[in-house]
mmCIF file of C-alpha atoms in Angstrom:
data_model
loop_
_atom_site.group_PDB
_atom_site.id
_atom_site.type_symbol
_atom_site.label_atom_id
_atom_site.label_comp_id
_atom_site.label_asym_id
_atom_site.label_seq_id
_atom_site.Cartn_x
_atom_site.Cartn_y
_atom_site.Cartn_z
ATOM 1 C CA MET A 879 -128.305 -122.484 -102.764
ATOM 2 C CA LYS A 880 -131.525 -124.199 -100.794
ATOM 3 C CA PHE A 881 -132.452 -123.906 -97.035
ATOM 4 C CA THR A 882 -131.277 -126.543 -95.292
ATOM 5 C CA MET A 883 -133.493 -125.961 -92.065
ATOM 6 C CA ALA A 884 -133.355 -128.859 -90.895
ATOM 7 C CA ALA A 885 -130.457 -131.276 -91.881
ATOM 8 C CA MET A 886 -127.787 -130.462 -89.668
ATOM 9 C CA THR A 887 -126.094 -133.608 -88.351
ATOM 10 C CA ALA A 888 -124.946 -133.410 -84.445
ATOM 11 C CA ASP A 889 -121.822 -133.110 -85.515
ATOM 12 C CA GLU A 890 -122.189 -130.012 -87.315
ATOM 13 C CA ARG A 891 -125.197 -128.181 -84.290
ATOM 14 C CA ALA A 892 -121.892 -128.604 -81.917
ATOM 15 C CA THR A 893 -119.230 -127.180 -83.835
ATOM 16 C CA LEU A 894 -121.491 -124.705 -84.621
ATOM 17 C CA GLN A 895 -122.304 -123.870 -81.110
ATOM 18 C CA ARG A 896 -118.709 -124.575 -80.255
ATOM 19 C CA LEU A 897 -117.942 -121.456 -83.366
ATOM 20 C CA LEU A 898 -120.506 -118.907 -81.567
ATOM 21 C CA ARG A 899 -119.255 -119.743 -77.964
ATOM 22 C CA ASP A 900 -115.920 -119.773 -77.924
ATOM 23 C CA THR A 901 -114.465 -118.107 -80.849
ATOM 24 C CA ARG A 902 -113.499 -114.332 -79.663
ATOM 25 C CA VAL A 903 -113.065 -112.948 -82.265
ATOM 26 C CA ALA A 904 -115.861 -112.009 -85.195
ATOM 27 C CA HIS A 905 -115.326 -109.597 -88.782
ATOM 28 C CA LEU A 906 -118.504 -106.984 -88.343
ATOM 29 C CA GLY A 907 -119.892 -105.823 -91.333
ATOM 30 C CA THR A 908 -121.456 -102.389 -91.849
ATOM 31 C CA LEU A 909 -122.513 -99.786 -94.268
ATOM 32 C CA ARG A 910 -120.404 -97.221 -94.618
ATOM 33 C CA GLY A 911 -121.812 -94.455 -96.687
ATOM 34 C CA PRO A 912 -123.282 -96.696 -98.678
ATOM 35 C CA ALA A 913 -119.886 -99.344 -99.605
ATOM 36 C CA PRO A 914 -119.026 -102.280 -97.470
ATOM 37 C CA MET A 915 -116.951 -101.815 -94.159
ATOM 38 C CA VAL A 916 -115.408 -104.357 -91.891
ATOM 39 C CA SER A 917 -113.588 -104.855 -88.792
ATOM 40 C CA MET A 918 -112.318 -106.851 -86.590
ATOM 41 C CA THR A 919 -114.460 -107.127 -83.072
ATOM 42 C CA LEU A 920 -115.287 -108.897 -79.665
ATOM 43 C CA PHE A 921 -118.135 -110.490 -79.389
ATOM 44 C CA LEU A 922 -120.411 -112.556 -77.006
ATOM 45 C CA ALA A 923 -123.474 -114.915 -77.735
ATOM 46 C CA ALA A 924 -126.418 -115.110 -76.160
ATOM 47 C CA GLU A 925 -127.205 -118.725 -74.353
ATOM 48 C CA ASP A 926 -129.691 -119.492 -76.938
ATOM 49 C CA PHE A 927 -128.275 -117.456 -79.720
ATOM 50 C CA SER A 928 -131.980 -115.050 -79.879
ATOM 51 C CA CYS A 929 -129.340 -112.308 -80.034
ATOM 52 C CA PHE A 930 -125.831 -110.981 -79.958
ATOM 53 C CA HIS A 931 -123.444 -108.284 -78.022
ATOM 54 C CA VAL A 932 -120.839 -106.302 -78.952
ATOM 55 C CA HIS A 933 -118.706 -103.596 -76.504
ATOM 56 C CA VAL A 934 -117.568 -100.943 -78.991
ATOM 57 C CA SER A 935 -116.506 -97.376 -79.273
ATOM 58 C CA ARG A 936 -118.445 -94.126 -80.833
ATOM 59 C CA LEU A 937 -115.156 -93.138 -82.245
ATOM 60 C CA ALA A 938 -114.003 -96.407 -84.059
ATOM 61 C CA TRP A 939 -116.149 -97.145 -87.750
ATOM 62 C CA HIS A 940 -117.830 -99.321 -86.887
ATOM 63 C CA THR A 941 -120.043 -97.867 -84.085
ATOM 64 C CA GLN A 942 -120.457 -94.977 -86.139
ATOM 65 C CA ASP A 943 -122.221 -97.092 -89.607
ATOM 66 C CA MET A 944 -124.541 -98.364 -87.267
ATOM 67 C CA GLU A 945 -125.307 -95.261 -85.656
ATOM 68 C CA GLN A 946 -127.042 -94.448 -89.206
ATOM 69 C CA ASP A 947 -127.639 -97.854 -90.416
ATOM 70 C CA SER A 948 -128.422 -100.373 -88.002
ATOM 71 C CA ARG A 949 -127.970 -103.216 -90.058
ATOM 72 C CA ALA A 950 -125.298 -105.470 -89.617
ATOM 73 C CA ALA A 951 -123.629 -108.594 -90.082
ATOM 74 C CA LEU A 952 -121.365 -110.712 -87.974
ATOM 75 C CA SER A 953 -118.972 -113.694 -89.601
ATOM 76 C CA ILE A 954 -117.506 -115.267 -86.927
ATOM 77 C CA ALA A 955 -114.449 -118.720 -88.336
ATOM 78 C CA GLN A 956 -112.941 -121.606 -86.441
ATOM 79 C CA ASP A 957 -109.365 -120.253 -85.875
ATOM 80 C CA ASP A 958 -107.188 -121.107 -88.182
ATOM 81 C CA ASP A 959 -105.433 -124.753 -86.721
ATOM 82 C CA GLY A 960 -102.945 -124.061 -89.762
ATOM 83 C CA ARG A 961 -104.849 -127.246 -91.639
ATOM 84 C CA ALA A 962 -103.860 -128.402 -94.789
ATOM 85 C CA ASP A 963 -107.193 -126.698 -96.747
ATOM 86 C CA PRO A 964 -108.024 -123.053 -94.424
ATOM 87 C CA PHE A 965 -111.314 -123.520 -96.669
ATOM 88 C CA THR A 966 -112.787 -126.089 -94.534
ATOM 89 C CA LEU A 967 -112.591 -123.995 -91.616
ATOM 90 C CA ALA A 968 -115.953 -123.853 -89.849
ATOM 91 C CA ARG A 969 -117.876 -120.142 -90.343
ATOM 92 C CA VAL A 970 -121.207 -119.029 -89.301
ATOM 93 C CA THR A 971 -122.823 -115.228 -91.126
ATOM 94 C CA LEU A 972 -124.904 -113.534 -88.847
ATOM 95 C CA ARG A 973 -127.093 -111.629 -90.195
ATOM 96 C CA GLY A 974 -129.307 -108.641 -88.582
ATOM 97 C CA VAL A 975 -130.149 -105.368 -87.033
ATOM 98 C CA ALA A 976 -128.314 -104.032 -84.370
ATOM 99 C CA ASN A 977 -129.318 -101.490 -81.500
ATOM 100 C CA ARG A 978 -127.383 -99.405 -78.664
ATOM 101 C CA LEU A 979 -128.146 -100.514 -75.377
ATOM 102 C CA PRO A 980 -128.070 -97.816 -71.910
ATOM 103 C CA ASN A 981 -124.759 -97.357 -70.143
ATOM 104 C CA ASP A 982 -126.377 -98.583 -66.810
ATOM 105 C CA GLY A 983 -129.543 -100.658 -65.057
ATOM 106 C CA ALA A 984 -129.492 -104.191 -64.986
ATOM 107 C CA GLU A 985 -128.939 -105.658 -68.468
ATOM 108 C CA PHE A 986 -126.186 -103.364 -68.382
ATOM 109 C CA GLU A 987 -124.975 -104.881 -65.266
ATOM 110 C CA ARG A 988 -125.550 -108.243 -66.275
ATOM 111 C CA LEU A 989 -123.332 -108.281 -69.908
ATOM 112 C CA LYS A 990 -120.969 -106.110 -67.892
ATOM 113 C CA GLN A 991 -119.950 -109.331 -66.073
ATOM 114 C CA ALA A 992 -120.652 -111.371 -68.396
ATOM 115 C CA TRP A 993 -118.072 -109.770 -71.287
ATOM 116 C CA LEU A 994 -115.268 -109.144 -68.143
ATOM 117 C CA ALA A 995 -116.078 -113.003 -67.320
ATOM 118 C CA ARG A 996 -115.033 -113.737 -71.132
ATOM 119 C CA TYR A 997 -112.547 -110.658 -71.399
ATOM 120 C CA PRO A 998 -111.023 -109.802 -68.807
ATOM 121 C CA GLU A 999 -108.636 -107.279 -69.943
ATOM 122 C CA SER A 1000 -111.148 -104.900 -71.195
ATOM 123 C CA VAL A 1001 -112.139 -104.118 -67.724
ATOM 124 C CA ILE A 1002 -110.594 -100.167 -69.366
ATOM 125 C CA ASN A 1003 -113.282 -99.867 -71.791
ATOM 126 C CA PHE A 1004 -115.387 -99.875 -68.467
ATOM 127 C CA GLU A 1005 -113.960 -96.943 -67.701
ATOM 128 C CA LEU A 1006 -114.304 -95.145 -71.116
ATOM 129 C CA ALA A 1007 -117.630 -92.719 -71.772
ATOM 130 C CA ASP A 1008 -117.517 -93.442 -75.288
ATOM 131 C CA PHE A 1009 -118.083 -97.880 -75.018
ATOM 132 C CA SER A 1010 -121.387 -98.945 -75.279
ATOM 133 C CA PHE A 1011 -122.905 -102.542 -75.462
ATOM 134 C CA TRP A 1012 -124.529 -102.802 -79.485
ATOM 135 C CA VAL A 1013 -127.035 -105.962 -79.851
ATOM 136 C CA ILE A 1014 -127.260 -107.317 -83.190
ATOM 137 C CA ARG A 1015 -130.808 -109.493 -83.508
ATOM 138 C CA PRO A 1016 -130.060 -112.010 -85.924
ATOM 139 C CA ASN A 1017 -132.933 -111.969 -89.166
ATOM 140 C CA ASP A 1018 -131.024 -114.748 -90.547
ATOM 141 C CA ALA A 1019 -127.435 -116.770 -90.225
ATOM 142 C CA ARG A 1020 -126.204 -118.615 -92.598
ATOM 143 C CA TYR A 1021 -123.354 -121.833 -91.764
ATOM 144 C CA VAL A 1022 -120.574 -123.006 -93.279
ATOM 145 C CA ALA A 1023 -119.605 -126.521 -91.820
ATOM 146 C CA GLY A 1024 -116.995 -127.030 -94.200
ATOM 147 C CA PHE A 1025 -117.163 -127.072 -98.226
ATOM 148 C CA GLY A 1026 -120.556 -126.877 -99.715
ATOM 149 C CA ARG A 1027 -121.969 -128.465 -96.706
ATOM 150 C CA VAL A 1028 -124.049 -125.061 -96.812
ATOM 151 C CA HIS A 1029 -126.831 -124.216 -94.414
ATOM 152 C CA ASN A 1030 -129.147 -121.071 -94.594
ATOM 153 C CA LEU A 1031 -131.030 -120.951 -90.593
ATOM 154 C CA SER A 1032 -133.966 -118.193 -89.970
ATOM 155 C CA ALA A 1033 -133.598 -116.834 -86.495
ATOM 156 C CA GLN A 1034 -135.449 -119.243 -85.087
ATOM 157 C CA ALA A 1035 -133.874 -122.265 -86.208
ATOM 158 C CA LEU A 1036 -130.100 -121.093 -85.016
ATOM 159 C CA ALA A 1037 -132.259 -120.603 -81.791
ATOM 160 C CA ASP A 1038 -133.171 -124.770 -81.639
ATOM 161 C CA ALA A 1039 -129.245 -124.875 -82.185
ATOM 162 C CA SER A 1040 -128.328 -123.992 -79.418
ATOM 163 C CA ALA A 1041 -129.570 -126.579 -77.132
ATOM 164 C CA MET B 996 -109.982 -90.036 -86.410
ATOM 165 C CA LYS B 997 -106.906 -88.790 -88.049
ATOM 166 C CA PHE B 998 -105.729 -89.554 -91.484
ATOM 167 C CA THR B 999 -101.659 -90.952 -90.438
ATOM 168 C CA MET B 1000 -100.487 -91.348 -93.603
ATOM 169 C CA ALA B 1001 -96.360 -91.361 -92.688
ATOM 170 C CA ALA B 1002 -96.497 -92.330 -88.788
ATOM 171 C CA MET B 1003 -96.013 -96.048 -89.047
ATOM 172 C CA THR B 1004 -93.210 -97.061 -86.732
ATOM 173 C CA ALA B 1005 -91.065 -99.649 -88.232
ATOM 174 C CA ASP B 1006 -92.562 -102.640 -86.422
ATOM 175 C CA GLU B 1007 -96.273 -101.439 -87.252
ATOM 176 C CA ARG B 1008 -94.375 -101.952 -90.684
ATOM 177 C CA ALA B 1009 -93.249 -105.371 -90.625
ATOM 178 C CA THR B 1010 -96.683 -106.444 -88.444
ATOM 179 C CA LEU B 1011 -98.673 -105.660 -91.579
ATOM 180 C CA GLN B 1012 -96.603 -107.168 -93.404
ATOM 181 C CA ARG B 1013 -97.283 -110.854 -91.536
ATOM 182 C CA LEU B 1014 -101.080 -109.897 -91.489
ATOM 183 C CA LEU B 1015 -100.985 -109.702 -95.894
ATOM 184 C CA ARG B 1016 -98.516 -112.040 -96.546
ATOM 185 C CA ASP B 1017 -99.329 -114.829 -93.976
ATOM 186 C CA THR B 1018 -102.874 -114.647 -92.685
ATOM 187 C CA ARG B 1019 -104.654 -117.347 -94.799
ATOM 188 C CA VAL B 1020 -108.116 -115.928 -93.468
ATOM 189 C CA ALA B 1021 -109.986 -112.833 -94.759
ATOM 190 C CA HIS B 1022 -113.336 -111.717 -94.188
ATOM 191 C CA LEU B 1023 -115.196 -110.202 -97.219
ATOM 192 C CA GLY B 1024 -117.563 -107.470 -97.255
ATOM 193 C CA THR B 1025 -120.272 -107.233 -100.025
ATOM 194 C CA LEU B 1026 -123.514 -105.435 -100.219
ATOM 195 C CA ARG B 1027 -126.736 -107.979 -100.137
ATOM 196 C CA GLY B 1028 -129.985 -106.785 -101.723
ATOM 197 C CA PRO B 1029 -128.575 -103.621 -100.482
ATOM 198 C CA ALA B 1030 -127.130 -104.809 -96.169
ATOM 199 C CA PRO B 1031 -124.671 -105.476 -95.303
ATOM 200 C CA MET B 1032 -122.832 -109.310 -95.864
ATOM 201 C CA VAL B 1033 -119.453 -110.635 -94.824
ATOM 202 C CA SER B 1034 -118.273 -114.034 -95.083
ATOM 203 C CA MET B 1035 -114.872 -115.963 -94.922
ATOM 204 C CA THR B 1036 -112.624 -116.734 -98.203
ATOM 205 C CA LEU B 1037 -108.986 -117.043 -98.918
ATOM 206 C CA PHE B 1038 -107.261 -114.556 -100.439
ATOM 207 C CA LEU B 1039 -103.515 -113.928 -101.918
ATOM 208 C CA ALA B 1040 -101.829 -109.663 -101.939
ATOM 209 C CA ALA B 1041 -100.012 -108.776 -104.739
ATOM 210 C CA GLU B 1042 -96.331 -108.658 -103.497
ATOM 211 C CA ASP B 1043 -96.427 -104.573 -103.984
ATOM 212 C CA PHE B 1044 -99.846 -104.636 -102.035
ATOM 213 C CA SER B 1045 -101.907 -103.024 -105.274
ATOM 214 C CA CYS B 1046 -104.198 -105.861 -105.321
ATOM 215 C CA PHE B 1047 -105.600 -108.762 -103.041
ATOM 216 C CA HIS B 1048 -107.471 -111.279 -105.068
ATOM 217 C CA VAL B 1049 -110.037 -114.140 -104.201
ATOM 218 C CA HIS B 1050 -110.750 -117.604 -105.765
ATOM 219 C CA VAL B 1051 -114.745 -117.886 -105.366
ATOM 220 C CA SER B 1052 -117.171 -119.956 -106.308
ATOM 221 C CA ARG B 1053 -120.575 -118.449 -108.478
ATOM 222 C CA LEU B 1054 -122.826 -120.512 -106.367
ATOM 223 C CA ALA B 1055 -121.623 -118.438 -103.306
ATOM 224 C CA TRP B 1056 -123.350 -115.163 -102.051
ATOM 225 C CA HIS B 1057 -120.224 -112.668 -101.575
ATOM 226 C CA THR B 1058 -120.105 -113.573 -105.716
ATOM 227 C CA GLN B 1059 -123.302 -112.992 -106.356
ATOM 228 C CA ASP B 1060 -122.632 -110.451 -104.372
ATOM 229 C CA MET B 1061 -119.412 -109.082 -106.234
ATOM 230 C CA GLU B 1062 -121.590 -109.543 -109.451
ATOM 231 C CA GLN B 1063 -124.578 -106.856 -109.315
ATOM 232 C CA ASP B 1064 -121.834 -103.881 -106.948
ATOM 233 C CA SER B 1065 -118.619 -104.487 -107.191
ATOM 234 C CA ARG B 1066 -117.755 -102.400 -104.078
ATOM 235 C CA ALA B 1067 -116.634 -104.919 -101.430
ATOM 236 C CA ALA B 1068 -114.222 -104.453 -98.546
ATOM 237 C CA LEU B 1069 -111.384 -107.593 -96.760
ATOM 238 C CA SER B 1070 -110.588 -107.498 -93.396
ATOM 239 C CA ILE B 1071 -107.636 -109.327 -92.644
ATOM 240 C CA ALA B 1072 -106.606 -110.027 -88.932
ATOM 241 C CA GLN B 1073 -104.137 -111.523 -87.073
ATOM 242 C CA ASP B 1074 -104.462 -114.959 -86.050
ATOM 243 C CA ASP B 1075 -106.253 -115.045 -82.156
ATOM 244 C CA ASP B 1076 -103.204 -116.650 -80.259
ATOM 245 C CA GLY B 1077 -104.567 -117.524 -77.379
ATOM 246 C CA ARG B 1078 -103.905 -113.722 -75.585
ATOM 247 C CA ALA B 1079 -105.114 -112.241 -72.291
ATOM 248 C CA ASP B 1080 -106.254 -108.994 -74.663
ATOM 249 C CA PRO B 1081 -107.605 -109.853 -78.035
ATOM 250 C CA PHE B 1082 -108.205 -106.479 -78.032
ATOM 251 C CA THR B 1083 -104.883 -106.021 -78.976
ATOM 252 C CA LEU B 1084 -104.082 -108.072 -82.480
ATOM 253 C CA ALA B 1085 -103.805 -105.961 -85.212
ATOM 254 C CA ARG B 1086 -106.293 -106.214 -88.203
ATOM 255 C CA VAL B 1087 -106.366 -104.230 -91.427
ATOM 256 C CA THR B 1088 -109.936 -103.339 -93.358
ATOM 257 C CA LEU B 1089 -109.215 -103.131 -97.122
ATOM 258 C CA ARG B 1090 -111.913 -101.225 -98.864
ATOM 259 C CA GLY B 1091 -112.427 -101.456 -102.818
ATOM 260 C CA VAL B 1092 -113.622 -102.963 -105.861
ATOM 261 C CA ALA B 1093 -113.939 -105.554 -107.237
ATOM 262 C CA ASN B 1094 -113.893 -107.329 -110.483
ATOM 263 C CA ARG B 1095 -113.979 -110.575 -112.084
ATOM 264 C CA LEU B 1096 -110.678 -112.049 -114.153
ATOM 265 C CA PRO B 1097 -110.992 -114.993 -117.179
ATOM 266 C CA ASN B 1098 -110.298 -118.668 -116.697
ATOM 267 C CA ASP B 1099 -108.005 -118.544 -118.428
ATOM 268 C CA GLY B 1100 -104.628 -116.689 -120.033
ATOM 269 C CA ALA B 1101 -100.997 -116.018 -118.795
ATOM 270 C CA GLU B 1102 -102.524 -112.964 -115.608
ATOM 271 C CA PHE B 1103 -104.416 -116.412 -114.891
ATOM 272 C CA GLU B 1104 -101.984 -119.744 -115.369
ATOM 273 C CA ARG B 1105 -99.653 -117.004 -112.872
ATOM 274 C CA LEU B 1106 -102.411 -116.239 -110.914
ATOM 275 C CA LYS B 1107 -103.119 -120.230 -110.366
ATOM 276 C CA GLN B 1108 -99.512 -120.941 -109.653
ATOM 277 C CA ALA B 1109 -98.781 -119.176 -107.101
ATOM 278 C CA TRP B 1110 -102.645 -120.051 -105.207
ATOM 279 C CA LEU B 1111 -101.517 -122.890 -105.530
ATOM 280 C CA ALA B 1112 -98.131 -122.708 -104.083
ATOM 281 C CA ARG B 1113 -100.285 -121.120 -101.243
ATOM 282 C CA TYR B 1114 -103.146 -122.629 -101.270
ATOM 283 C CA PRO B 1115 -102.038 -126.847 -102.708
ATOM 284 C CA GLU B 1116 -105.954 -128.483 -102.001
ATOM 285 C CA SER B 1117 -107.439 -125.509 -103.904
ATOM 286 C CA VAL B 1118 -106.317 -127.590 -106.954
ATOM 287 C CA ILE B 1119 -109.930 -129.109 -107.192
ATOM 288 C CA ASN B 1120 -111.577 -125.878 -107.594
ATOM 289 C CA PHE B 1121 -109.094 -125.255 -110.429
ATOM 290 C CA GLU B 1122 -111.708 -127.804 -111.983
ATOM 291 C CA LEU B 1123 -114.849 -126.690 -110.797
ATOM 292 C CA ALA B 1124 -116.345 -124.205 -113.960
ATOM 293 C CA ASP B 1125 -117.847 -122.058 -110.951
ATOM 294 C CA PHE B 1126 -114.683 -121.063 -110.019
ATOM 295 C CA SER B 1127 -112.832 -117.054 -110.980
ATOM 296 C CA PHE B 1128 -109.993 -115.086 -109.126
ATOM 297 C CA TRP B 1129 -111.073 -111.802 -108.351
ATOM 298 C CA VAL B 1130 -109.258 -108.931 -107.590
ATOM 299 C CA ILE B 1131 -109.583 -105.808 -105.388
ATOM 300 C CA ARG B 1132 -108.091 -102.968 -105.627
ATOM 301 C CA PRO B 1133 -108.184 -101.265 -102.284
ATOM 302 C CA ASN B 1134 -109.086 -97.339 -102.500
ATOM 303 C CA ASP B 1135 -107.702 -97.039 -98.944
ATOM 304 C CA ALA B 1136 -106.628 -99.297 -95.560
ATOM 305 C CA ARG B 1137 -107.223 -98.895 -92.071
ATOM 306 C CA TYR B 1138 -105.527 -100.199 -90.156
ATOM 307 C CA VAL B 1139 -105.388 -100.976 -86.134
ATOM 308 C CA ALA B 1140 -102.223 -102.070 -84.889
ATOM 309 C CA GLY B 1141 -103.071 -102.149 -81.648
ATOM 310 C CA PHE B 1142 -105.414 -100.590 -78.871
ATOM 311 C CA GLY B 1143 -105.829 -96.647 -80.272
ATOM 312 C CA ARG B 1144 -102.823 -97.594 -82.825
ATOM 313 C CA VAL B 1145 -105.205 -96.887 -85.955
ATOM 314 C CA HIS B 1146 -103.730 -95.936 -89.739
ATOM 315 C CA ASN B 1147 -105.665 -94.418 -92.447
ATOM 316 C CA LEU B 1148 -103.727 -95.419 -95.730
ATOM 317 C CA SER B 1149 -104.222 -94.321 -99.492
ATOM 318 C CA ALA B 1150 -103.627 -97.323 -101.420
ATOM 319 C CA GLN B 1151 -100.181 -95.367 -102.585
ATOM 320 C CA ALA B 1152 -99.621 -95.961 -98.552
ATOM 321 C CA LEU B 1153 -100.890 -99.243 -98.849
ATOM 322 C CA ALA B 1154 -98.493 -99.585 -101.564
ATOM 323 C CA ASP B 1155 -95.307 -98.243 -100.109
ATOM 324 C CA ALA B 1156 -95.579 -100.563 -96.807
ATOM 325 C CA SER B 1157 -95.078 -103.255 -98.948
ATOM 326 C CA ALA B 1158 -91.314 -102.830 -99.044
#
């Protein structure tokens, strides 16, 4: 597979933007002793795709995993719309490094408001001491826009695709 | 989190069965050098949940990863139905070992028929020399039936839940 940093069509860029802005569910890959672990989570993309946030409990395996090893991946697929061939669903994997954010301060308040605007039912999680935001900063992304249409994106190419 | 091998309700078991039999999309976790990698794939559960199959190309990263290290995880979530709180979507993670199967023989023919019954549009992939079935045999499963309803299942408990 070759690196295709500039070959994304306008349609593919629009699909990637929808994928990262409208999809509510991601699958978070972590290292667990040190086998691969993957689990569903909600997520929120920064407007410029420079980073992605999850709001997770210290009781969850993925959180414990990220505390041990910060390497993480987020896999996001178009919701299955019942099409004949689900293999053509668009999907993207972000690979990067995860860090826990403090549960206070201006950045926390900004994120909390953005999170609740998207996931209003999650308000209860902000009452629980075991939940925190983690930020995942991608090193790269692998975007499959459809069968055989694969784009390997640097963090910069991913950010460029946000506009 | 404690191991709850017998505490699944009948409703939770039925949901797990639907999740593994009706969902078409899974997110496959592999080790890539040796960071976590996750990518979308289609899958097929054995009737008794003893193993799970994927039909993947040697050109795909996850296939190359499994050739290097057979440890793998499959994360499967209920399709997002637009509910107020997507955090309550049921999901399960299977963690196990992946092995490539030969592209001929009675087992291949049986699997191919089952795969095509489920994914008829995938017929073209059987014309391509780079596609093979891989079998993932779970060592355990982590099933989140809803908020806070977590079941850690041994391979045997997972198989028991298939009936």
